[in-house]
Coordinates of C-alpha atoms and ligand atoms in Angstrom, one line a residue:
X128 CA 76.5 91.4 138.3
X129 CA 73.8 91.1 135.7
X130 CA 72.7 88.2 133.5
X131 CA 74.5 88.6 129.8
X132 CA 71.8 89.6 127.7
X133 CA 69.9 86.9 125.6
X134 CA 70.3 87.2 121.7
X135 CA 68.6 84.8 119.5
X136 CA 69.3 85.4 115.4
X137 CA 67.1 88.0 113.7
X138 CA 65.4 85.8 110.3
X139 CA 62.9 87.1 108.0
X140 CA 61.6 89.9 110.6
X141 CA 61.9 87.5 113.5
X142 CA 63.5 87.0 116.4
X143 CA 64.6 82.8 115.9
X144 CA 66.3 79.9 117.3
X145 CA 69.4 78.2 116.2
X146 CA 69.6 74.6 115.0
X147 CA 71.1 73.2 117.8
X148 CA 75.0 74.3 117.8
X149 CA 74.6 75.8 121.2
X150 CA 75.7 79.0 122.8
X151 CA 78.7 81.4 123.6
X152 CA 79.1 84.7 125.7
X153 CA 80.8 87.7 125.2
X154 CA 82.4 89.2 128.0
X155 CA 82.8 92.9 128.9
X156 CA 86.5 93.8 127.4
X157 CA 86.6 96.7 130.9
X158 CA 85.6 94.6 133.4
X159 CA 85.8 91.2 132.4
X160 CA 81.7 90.2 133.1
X161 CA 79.5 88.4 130.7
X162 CA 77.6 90.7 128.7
X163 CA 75.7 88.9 126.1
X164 CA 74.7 85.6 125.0
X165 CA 74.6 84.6 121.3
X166 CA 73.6 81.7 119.2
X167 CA 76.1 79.4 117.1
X168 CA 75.3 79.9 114.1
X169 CA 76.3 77.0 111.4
X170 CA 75.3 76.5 107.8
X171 CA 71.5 75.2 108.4
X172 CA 70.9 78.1 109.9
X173 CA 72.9 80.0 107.4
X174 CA 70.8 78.0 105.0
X175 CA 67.7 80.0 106.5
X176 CA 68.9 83.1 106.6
X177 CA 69.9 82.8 102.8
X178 CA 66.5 81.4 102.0
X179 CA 64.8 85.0 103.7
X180 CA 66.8 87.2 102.2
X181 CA 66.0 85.5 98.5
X182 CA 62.7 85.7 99.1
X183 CA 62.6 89.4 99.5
X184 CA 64.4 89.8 97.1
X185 CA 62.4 88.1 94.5
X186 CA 59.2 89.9 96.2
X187 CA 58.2 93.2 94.6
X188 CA 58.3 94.8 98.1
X189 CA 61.5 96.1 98.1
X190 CA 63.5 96.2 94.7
X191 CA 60.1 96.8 92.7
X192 CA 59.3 99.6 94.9
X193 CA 60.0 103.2 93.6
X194 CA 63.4 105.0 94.9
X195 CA 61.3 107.4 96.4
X196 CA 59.8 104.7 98.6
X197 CA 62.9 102.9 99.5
X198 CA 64.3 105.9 100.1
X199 CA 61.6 106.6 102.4
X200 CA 62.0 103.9 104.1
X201 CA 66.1 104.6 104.7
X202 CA 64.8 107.9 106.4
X203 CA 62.6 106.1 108.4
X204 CA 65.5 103.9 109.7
X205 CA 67.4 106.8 110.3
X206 CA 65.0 108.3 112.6
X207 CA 64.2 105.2 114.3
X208 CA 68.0 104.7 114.6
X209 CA 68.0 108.4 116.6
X210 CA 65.2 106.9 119.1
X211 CA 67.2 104.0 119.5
X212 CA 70.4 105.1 120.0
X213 CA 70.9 104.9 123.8
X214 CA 69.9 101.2 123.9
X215 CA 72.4 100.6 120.6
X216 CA 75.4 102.9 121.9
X217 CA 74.7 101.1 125.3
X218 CA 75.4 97.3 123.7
X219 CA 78.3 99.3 122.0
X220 CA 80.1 100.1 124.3
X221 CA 80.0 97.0 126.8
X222 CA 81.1 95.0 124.0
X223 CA 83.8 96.7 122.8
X224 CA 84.7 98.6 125.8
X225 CA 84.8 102.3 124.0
X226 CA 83.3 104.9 126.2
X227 CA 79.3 105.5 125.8
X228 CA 79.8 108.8 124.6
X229 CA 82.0 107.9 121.5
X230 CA 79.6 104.9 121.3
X231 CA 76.5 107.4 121.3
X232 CA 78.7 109.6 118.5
X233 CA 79.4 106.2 116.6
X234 CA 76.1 105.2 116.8
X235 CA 74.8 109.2 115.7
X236 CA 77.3 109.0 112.8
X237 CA 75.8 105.8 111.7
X238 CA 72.3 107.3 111.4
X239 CA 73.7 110.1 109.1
X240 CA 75.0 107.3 106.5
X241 CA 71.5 106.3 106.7
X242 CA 70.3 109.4 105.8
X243 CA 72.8 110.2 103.4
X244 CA 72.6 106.9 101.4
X245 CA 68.2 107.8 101.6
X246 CA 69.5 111.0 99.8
X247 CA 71.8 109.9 97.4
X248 CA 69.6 107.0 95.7
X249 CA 67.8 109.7 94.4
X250 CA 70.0 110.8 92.2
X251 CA 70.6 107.1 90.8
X252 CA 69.5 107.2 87.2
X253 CA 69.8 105.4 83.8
X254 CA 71.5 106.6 80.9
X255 CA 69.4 106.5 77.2
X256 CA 70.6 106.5 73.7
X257 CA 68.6 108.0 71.0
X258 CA 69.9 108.1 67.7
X259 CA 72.6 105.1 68.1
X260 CA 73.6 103.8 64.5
X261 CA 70.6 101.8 62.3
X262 CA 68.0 103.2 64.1
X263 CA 68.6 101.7 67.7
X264 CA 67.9 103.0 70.4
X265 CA 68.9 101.8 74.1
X266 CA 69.2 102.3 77.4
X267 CA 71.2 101.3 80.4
X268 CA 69.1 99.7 83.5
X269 CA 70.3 99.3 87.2
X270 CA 69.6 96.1 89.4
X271 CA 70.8 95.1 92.6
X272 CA 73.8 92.2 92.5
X273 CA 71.3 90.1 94.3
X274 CA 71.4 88.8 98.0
X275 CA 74.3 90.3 100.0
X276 CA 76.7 88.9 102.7
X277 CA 77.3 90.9 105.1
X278 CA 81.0 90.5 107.2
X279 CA 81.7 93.1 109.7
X280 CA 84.7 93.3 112.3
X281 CA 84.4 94.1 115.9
X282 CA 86.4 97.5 116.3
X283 CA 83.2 99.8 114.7
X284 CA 80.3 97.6 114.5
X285 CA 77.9 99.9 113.7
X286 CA 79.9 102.4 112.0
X287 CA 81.3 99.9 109.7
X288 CA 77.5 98.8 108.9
X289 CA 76.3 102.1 108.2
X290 CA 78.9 102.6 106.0
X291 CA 77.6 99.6 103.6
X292 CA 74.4 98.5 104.6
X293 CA 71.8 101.4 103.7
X294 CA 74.2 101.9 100.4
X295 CA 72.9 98.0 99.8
X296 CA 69.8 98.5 100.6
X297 CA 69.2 101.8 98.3
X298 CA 70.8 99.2 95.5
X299 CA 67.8 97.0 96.2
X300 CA 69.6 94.3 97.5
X301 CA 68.8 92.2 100.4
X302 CA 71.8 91.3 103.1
X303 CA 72.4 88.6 105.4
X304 CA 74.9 90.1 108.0
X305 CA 76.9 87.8 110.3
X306 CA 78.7 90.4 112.8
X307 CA 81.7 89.6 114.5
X308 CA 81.7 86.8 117.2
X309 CA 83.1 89.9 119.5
X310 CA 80.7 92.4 119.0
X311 CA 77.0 91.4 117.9
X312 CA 74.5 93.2 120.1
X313 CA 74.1 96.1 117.7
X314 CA 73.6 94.3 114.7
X315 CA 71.1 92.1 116.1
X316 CA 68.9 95.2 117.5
X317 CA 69.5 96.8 113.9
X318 CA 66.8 94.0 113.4
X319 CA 64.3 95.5 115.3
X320 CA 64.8 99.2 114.2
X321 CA 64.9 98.1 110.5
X322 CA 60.9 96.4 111.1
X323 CA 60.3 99.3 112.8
X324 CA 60.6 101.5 110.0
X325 CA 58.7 99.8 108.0
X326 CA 61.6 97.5 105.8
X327 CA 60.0 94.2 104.8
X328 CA 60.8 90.5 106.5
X329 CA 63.8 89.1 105.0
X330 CA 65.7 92.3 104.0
X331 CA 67.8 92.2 106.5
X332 CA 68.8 89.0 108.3
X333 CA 71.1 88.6 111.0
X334 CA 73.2 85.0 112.0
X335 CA 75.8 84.9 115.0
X336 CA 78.8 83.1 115.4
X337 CA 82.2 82.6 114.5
X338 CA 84.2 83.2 111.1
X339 CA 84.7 79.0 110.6
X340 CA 81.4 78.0 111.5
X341 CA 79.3 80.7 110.6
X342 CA 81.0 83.2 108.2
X343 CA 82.9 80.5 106.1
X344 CA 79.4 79.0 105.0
X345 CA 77.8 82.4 104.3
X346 CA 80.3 83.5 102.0
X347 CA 80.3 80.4 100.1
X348 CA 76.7 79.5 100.2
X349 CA 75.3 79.7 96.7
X350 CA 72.5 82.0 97.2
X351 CA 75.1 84.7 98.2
X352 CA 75.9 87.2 95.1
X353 CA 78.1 89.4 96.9
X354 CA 80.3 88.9 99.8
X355 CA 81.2 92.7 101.5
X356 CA 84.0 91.9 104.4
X357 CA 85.9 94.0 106.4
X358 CA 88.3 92.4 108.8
X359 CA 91.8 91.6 108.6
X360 CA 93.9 91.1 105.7
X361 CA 94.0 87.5 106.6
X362 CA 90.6 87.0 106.8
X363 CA 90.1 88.8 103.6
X364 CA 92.9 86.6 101.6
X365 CA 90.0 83.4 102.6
X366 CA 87.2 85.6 101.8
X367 CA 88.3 86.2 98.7
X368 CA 89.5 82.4 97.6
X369 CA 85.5 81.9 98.2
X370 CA 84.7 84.5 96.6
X371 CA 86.4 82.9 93.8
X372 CA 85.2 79.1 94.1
X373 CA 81.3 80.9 93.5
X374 CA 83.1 83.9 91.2
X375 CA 81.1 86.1 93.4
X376 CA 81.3 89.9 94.0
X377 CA 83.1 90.9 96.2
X378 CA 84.7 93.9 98.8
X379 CA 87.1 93.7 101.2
X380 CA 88.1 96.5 103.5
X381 CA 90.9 95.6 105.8
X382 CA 93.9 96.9 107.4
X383 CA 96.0 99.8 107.3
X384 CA 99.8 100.8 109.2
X385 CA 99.2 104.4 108.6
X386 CA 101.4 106.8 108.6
X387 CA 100.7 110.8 110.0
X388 CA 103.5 112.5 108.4
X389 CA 104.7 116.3 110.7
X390 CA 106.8 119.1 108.4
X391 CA 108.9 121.7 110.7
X392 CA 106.5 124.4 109.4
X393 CA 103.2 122.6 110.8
X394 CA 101.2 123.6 113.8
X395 CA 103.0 121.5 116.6
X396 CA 100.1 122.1 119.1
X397 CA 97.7 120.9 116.5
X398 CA 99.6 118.2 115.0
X399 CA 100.3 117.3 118.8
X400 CA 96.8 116.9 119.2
X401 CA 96.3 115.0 116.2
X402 CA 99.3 112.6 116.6
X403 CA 97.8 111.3 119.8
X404 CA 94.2 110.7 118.9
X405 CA 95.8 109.0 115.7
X406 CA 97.3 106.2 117.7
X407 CA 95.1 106.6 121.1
X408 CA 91.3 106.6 119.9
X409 CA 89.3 103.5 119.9
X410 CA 92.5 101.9 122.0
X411 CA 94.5 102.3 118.6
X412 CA 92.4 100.0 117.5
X413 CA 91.2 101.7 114.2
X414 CA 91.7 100.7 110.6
X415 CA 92.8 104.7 110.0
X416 CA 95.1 104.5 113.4
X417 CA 98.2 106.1 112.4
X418 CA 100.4 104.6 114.0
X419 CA 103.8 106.2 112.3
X420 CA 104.9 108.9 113.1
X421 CA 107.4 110.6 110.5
X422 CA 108.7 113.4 111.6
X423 CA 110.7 116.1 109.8
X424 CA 114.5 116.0 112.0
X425 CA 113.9 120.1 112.9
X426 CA 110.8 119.4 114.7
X427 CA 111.1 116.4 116.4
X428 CA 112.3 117.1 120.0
X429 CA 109.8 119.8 120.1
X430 CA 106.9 117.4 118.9
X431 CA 108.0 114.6 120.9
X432 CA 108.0 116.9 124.3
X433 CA 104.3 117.9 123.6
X434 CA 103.1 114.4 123.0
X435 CA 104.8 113.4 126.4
X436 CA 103.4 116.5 128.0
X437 CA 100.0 115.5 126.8
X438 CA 100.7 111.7 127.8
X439 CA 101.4 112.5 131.3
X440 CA 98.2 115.1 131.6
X441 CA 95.4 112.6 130.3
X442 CA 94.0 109.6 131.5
X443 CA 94.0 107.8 128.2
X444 CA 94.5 104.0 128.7
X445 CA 91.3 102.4 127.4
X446 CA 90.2 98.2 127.3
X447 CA 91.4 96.6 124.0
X448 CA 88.5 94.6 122.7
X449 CA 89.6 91.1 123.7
X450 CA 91.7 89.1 125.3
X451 CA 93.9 87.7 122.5
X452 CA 94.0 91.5 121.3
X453 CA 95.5 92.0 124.9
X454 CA 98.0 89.5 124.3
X455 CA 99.2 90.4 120.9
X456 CA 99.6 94.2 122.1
X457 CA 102.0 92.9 125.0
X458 CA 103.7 91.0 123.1
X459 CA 104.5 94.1 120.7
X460 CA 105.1 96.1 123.1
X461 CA 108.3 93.4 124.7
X462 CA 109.2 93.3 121.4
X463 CA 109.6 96.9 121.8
X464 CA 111.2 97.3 124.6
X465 CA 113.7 94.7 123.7
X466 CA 114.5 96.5 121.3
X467 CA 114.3 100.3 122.0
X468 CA 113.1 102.3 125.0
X469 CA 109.9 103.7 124.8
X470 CA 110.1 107.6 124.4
X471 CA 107.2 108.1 126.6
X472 CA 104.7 106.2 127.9
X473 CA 100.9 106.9 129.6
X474 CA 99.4 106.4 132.7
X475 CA 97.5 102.9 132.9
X476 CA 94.3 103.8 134.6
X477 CA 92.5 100.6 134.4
X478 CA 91.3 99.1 137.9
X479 CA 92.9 96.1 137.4
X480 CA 89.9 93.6 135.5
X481 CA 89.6 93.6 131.9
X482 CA 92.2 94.0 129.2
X483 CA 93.3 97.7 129.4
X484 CA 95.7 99.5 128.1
X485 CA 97.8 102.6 127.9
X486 CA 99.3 104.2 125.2
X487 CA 103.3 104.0 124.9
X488 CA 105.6 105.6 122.1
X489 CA 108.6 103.9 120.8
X490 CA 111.5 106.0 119.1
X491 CA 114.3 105.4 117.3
X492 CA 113.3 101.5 116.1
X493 CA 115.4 99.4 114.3
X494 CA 113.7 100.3 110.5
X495 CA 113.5 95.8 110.3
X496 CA 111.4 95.9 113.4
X497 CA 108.1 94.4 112.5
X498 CA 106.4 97.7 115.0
X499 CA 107.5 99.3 112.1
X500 CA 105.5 97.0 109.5
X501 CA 102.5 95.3 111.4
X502 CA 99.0 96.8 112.2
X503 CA 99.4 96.0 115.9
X504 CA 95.7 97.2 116.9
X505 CA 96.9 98.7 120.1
X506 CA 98.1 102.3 121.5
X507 CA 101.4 101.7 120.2
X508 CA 103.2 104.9 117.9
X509 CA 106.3 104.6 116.4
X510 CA 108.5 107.5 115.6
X511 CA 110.8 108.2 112.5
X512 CA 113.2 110.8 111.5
X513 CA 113.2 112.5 107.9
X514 CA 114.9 115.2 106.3
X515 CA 113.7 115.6 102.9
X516 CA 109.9 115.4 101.2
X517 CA 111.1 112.6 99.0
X518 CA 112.4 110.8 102.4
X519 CA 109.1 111.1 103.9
X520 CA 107.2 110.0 100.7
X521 CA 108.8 106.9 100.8
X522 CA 109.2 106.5 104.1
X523 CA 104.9 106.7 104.0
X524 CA 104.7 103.7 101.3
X525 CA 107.0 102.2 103.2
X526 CA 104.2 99.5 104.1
X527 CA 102.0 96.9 102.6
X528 CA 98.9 98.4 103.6
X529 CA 97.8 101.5 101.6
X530 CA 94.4 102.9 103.8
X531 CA 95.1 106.1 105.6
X532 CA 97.7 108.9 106.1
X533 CA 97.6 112.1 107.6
X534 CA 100.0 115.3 106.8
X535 CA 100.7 118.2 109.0
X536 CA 102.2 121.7 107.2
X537 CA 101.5 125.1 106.7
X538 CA 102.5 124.8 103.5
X539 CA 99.5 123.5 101.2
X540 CA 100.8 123.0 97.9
X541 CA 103.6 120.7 100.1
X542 CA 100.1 119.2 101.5
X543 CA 99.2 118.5 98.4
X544 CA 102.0 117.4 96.8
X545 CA 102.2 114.7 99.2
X546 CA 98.9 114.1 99.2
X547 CA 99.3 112.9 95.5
X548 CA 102.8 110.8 96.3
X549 CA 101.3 109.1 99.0
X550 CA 99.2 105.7 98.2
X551 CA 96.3 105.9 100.3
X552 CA 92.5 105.6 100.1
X553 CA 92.3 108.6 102.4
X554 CA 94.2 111.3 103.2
X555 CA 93.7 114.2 105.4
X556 CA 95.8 117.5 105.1
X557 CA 95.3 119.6 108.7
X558 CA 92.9 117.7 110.1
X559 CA 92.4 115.6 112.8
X560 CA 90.6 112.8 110.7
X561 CA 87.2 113.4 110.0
X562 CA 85.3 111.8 107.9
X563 CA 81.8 113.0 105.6
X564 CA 79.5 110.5 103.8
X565 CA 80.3 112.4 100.6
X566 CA 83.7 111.0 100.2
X567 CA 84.6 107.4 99.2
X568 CA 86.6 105.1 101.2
X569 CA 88.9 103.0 98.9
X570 CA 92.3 101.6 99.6
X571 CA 95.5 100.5 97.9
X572 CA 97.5 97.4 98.7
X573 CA 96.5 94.5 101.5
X574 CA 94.0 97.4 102.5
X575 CA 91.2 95.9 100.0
X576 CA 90.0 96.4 97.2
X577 CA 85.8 98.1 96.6
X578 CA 85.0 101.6 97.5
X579 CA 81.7 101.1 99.3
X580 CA 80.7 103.7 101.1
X581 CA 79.9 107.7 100.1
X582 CA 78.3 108.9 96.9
X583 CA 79.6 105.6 95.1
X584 CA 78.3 103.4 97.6
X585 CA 75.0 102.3 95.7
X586 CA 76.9 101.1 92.6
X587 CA 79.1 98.9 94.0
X588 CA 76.3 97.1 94.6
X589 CA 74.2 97.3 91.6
X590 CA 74.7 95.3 88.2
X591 CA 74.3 97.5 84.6
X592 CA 72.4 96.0 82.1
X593 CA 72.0 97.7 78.7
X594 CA 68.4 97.0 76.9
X595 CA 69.1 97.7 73.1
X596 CA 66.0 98.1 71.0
X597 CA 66.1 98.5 67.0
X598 CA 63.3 101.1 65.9
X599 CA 61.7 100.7 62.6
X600 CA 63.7 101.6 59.7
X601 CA 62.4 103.6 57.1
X602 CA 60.6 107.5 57.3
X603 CA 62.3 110.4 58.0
Ligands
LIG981 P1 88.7 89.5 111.5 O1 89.2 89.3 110.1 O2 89.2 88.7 112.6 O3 87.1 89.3 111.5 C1 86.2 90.0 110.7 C2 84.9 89.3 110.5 O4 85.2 88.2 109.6 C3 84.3 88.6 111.8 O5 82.9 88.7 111.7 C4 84.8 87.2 111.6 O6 84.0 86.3 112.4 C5 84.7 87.0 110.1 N1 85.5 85.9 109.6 C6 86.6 85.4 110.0 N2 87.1 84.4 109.2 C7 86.1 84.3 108.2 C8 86.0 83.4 107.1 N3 86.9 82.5 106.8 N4 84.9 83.5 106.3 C9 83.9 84.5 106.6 N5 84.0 85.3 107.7 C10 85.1 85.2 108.5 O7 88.8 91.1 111.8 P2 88.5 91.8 113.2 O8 89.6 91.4 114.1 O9 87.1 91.6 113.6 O10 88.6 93.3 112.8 C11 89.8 94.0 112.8 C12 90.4 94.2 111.4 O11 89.4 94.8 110.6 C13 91.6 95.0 111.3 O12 92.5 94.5 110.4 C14 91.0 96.4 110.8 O13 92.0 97.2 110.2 C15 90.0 95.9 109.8 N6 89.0 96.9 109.6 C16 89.0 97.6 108.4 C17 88.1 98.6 108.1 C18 88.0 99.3 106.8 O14 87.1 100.0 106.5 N7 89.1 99.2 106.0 C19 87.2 99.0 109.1 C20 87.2 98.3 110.4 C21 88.1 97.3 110.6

């Protein structure tokens, strides 16, 4: 057994000390040893962090530079991102137990919302008036909201990052980031790759710790202009009561109880397919999980034999990310089986240490059963019965949460029918949920509110300003 590694925070370029609240360790969620070593971050330090990231921001060295330089410089982090990526995808996945080749994917992924947000600030311009009334002319000009907190959750680290921070950046803002207590390691090295490239001190700034002692002063520090958090809705619903004491910008991306919606007429292998990574990938532990199953009546023995088939054939129990995760998954799953029995279950493959496990489908549940209404965060699927479209069109916004769904039919204009019925920030017709840096990511409901990442991504974090100017009157 190795020693965790050391983290210190990452200030003004730097790798600093903490003020004095100590340390914690994060443990590995498959095995159960201590991986990494962080700081306790509290407001002094916060206070620091806040000062860097104002300074560059006032500097001319980042928002005064060109958009072809900054832009530049997001390529650059991009690349260096690619040459870093084993050391990244390795802290990854030891923190949040996925395997290193989805953490390498994750960490690839990331590096294209780099490159994409390096891309699309190039197409950032103003608008001008010419011949307004009384001779005025004016024209609309684009600054960045100011000095960005950063809030990210534990389940995609550096996904999640990638699909805000370089969209900040390319605004011309400057971001303290406080990464989750769970999962730090990749935010920290970001650090490093970012002065690599060639970013100035202070840009970016990183501070460790908890939500209370750490994140709650961030958000609420006074040099903060915009507070960008994804986590739970919980979380968010505090977040956003900040947000108000400073009337600050603000998005939240939370949660989602998604539903993947199968038509008789679909492609049962394929929705098979897609059903199971829905509620399997990442240890169910995705924002997008879709985690109901509706099911048109026809179809549902069939489907529900080729998801067991599937269960039974691959080894697809995975750690969840911590231990209180663990514990709230059980405790779901004995609510289940109190109250149904599960359809089918997986094979747990975990050697006993760490917090594994495997994925279990409940039918038939009692339609008042909170497995029906919560995002549990675990391999956990439900399964429901429909007959009509309009049944499972309100079966879908059957939920609080409004993030994700997925439909499965052969029959596009139904596809897209339902597409339009179904409140969600991102639907997928026939596909097993991929997602491209052109397309926005919004939600409706408890999901959030902001729309952060793709081609939007650089206004959300900019302020408009419109510069009037009267001409002189008189000639032709
Ligand atoms: P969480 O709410 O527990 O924590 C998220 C982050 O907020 C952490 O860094 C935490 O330390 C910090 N935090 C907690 N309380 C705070 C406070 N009062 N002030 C400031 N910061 C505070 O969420 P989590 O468990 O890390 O992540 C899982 C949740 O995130 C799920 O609900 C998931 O759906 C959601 N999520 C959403 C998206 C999306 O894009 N919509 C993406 C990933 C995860």
């Amino acid at each position: 057994m190795g020693s965790p590694r050391r983290f210190d925070f990452h200030i003004d370029g730097e790798w600093r000390g903490g003020s004095a609240a100590g340390r914690f360790e994060r443990e590995n969620p498959a095995t159960g040893q201590p991986v990494s070593s962080y700081l306790r971050g509290g407001a002094a330090d916060i206070d620091v962090a806040v000062a860097a990231a104002g300074r560059a921001l006032a500097a001319p060295a980042w928002r005064g530079l060109p958009a072809a330089e900054r832009s530049e410089m997001l390529l650059a982090a991009a690349a260096e991102i690619r040459r870093t990526e084993r050391d990244l995808a390795a802290i990854e996945a030891a923190e949040t137990g996925k395997p290193p080749g989805q953490a390498l994917d994750e960490i690839r992924a990331g590096a294209e919302l780099w490159r994409f947000a390096a891309a699309a600030l190039r197409t950032v311009s103003s608008d001008l008036h010419l011949d307004l009334p009384g001779r005025h002319m004016a024209m609309t000009l684009i600054e960045p909201v100011g000095v960005v907190a950063l809030i990210l959750p534990w389940n995609f680290p550096f996904i999640v990052s990638a699909e805000r921070l370089p969209f900040i950046l390319a605004a011309g803002c400057t971001v303290v980031a406080k990464p989750s207590e769970f999962a730090g390691g990749s935010a920290l090295l970001l650090g490093d790759v970012l002065k690599r490239a060639g970013l100035p001190a202070g840009v970016y700034n990183v501070v460790t710790g908890t939500g209370e002692e750490t994140g709650a002063p961030l958000v609420d520090h006074p040099g903060v202009a915009m507070i960008s958090f994804t986590g739970s809705a919980d979380n968010g619903r505090r977040v956003m009561a900040a947000a108000a004491r400073g009337l600050k910008r603000i998005s939240l991306e939370l949660g989602g109880k998604n539903p993947i919606v199968v038509f008789a007429d679909a492609d049962l292998d394929r929705a098979a397919d897609a059903v199971l990574l829905g509620f399997t990938h990442n240890a169910g532990q995705c924002c997008i999980s879709t985690s109901r199953l509706l099911v048109e009546r026809t179809a549902a023995d069939a489907l529900l034999a080729k998801l067991a088939a599937r269960l039974r054939s691959r080894p697809l129990a995975q750690p969840l990310a911590t231990r209180s995760q663990y514990d709230k998954v059980q405790s779901y799953l004995d609510l289940g089986k109190a109250q149904a029995r599960p359809s089918c279950e997986g094979v747990d493959s975990g050697d006993g240490d760490g917090y594994w496990a495997a994925p279990v489908i409940f039918d038939d549940i009692d339609p008042a059963s909170p497995l029906l209404s919560d995002e549990i965060f675990g391999p956990l699927l439900t399964v429901q019965r429909f007959d009509t479209e309009d049944e499972a069109a309100d079966m879908a916004n059957d939920t609080a949460y409004g993030l994700a769904a997925c439909i499965w039919t052969t029959d596009l204009e139904r596809g897209l029918r339902m597409g339009r019925r179904i409140r969600a920030g991102r639907i997928w017709i026939n596909s097993p949920q991929e997602n491209f840096p052109e397309m926005p990511v919004g939600g409706f409901g408890a999901s959030g509110i902001g729309r952060e990442a793709g081609a939007q991504g650089i206004r959300a974090y900019s302020e408009i300003k419109s510069v009037i100017i009267g001409t002189q009157r008189g000639g032709a």
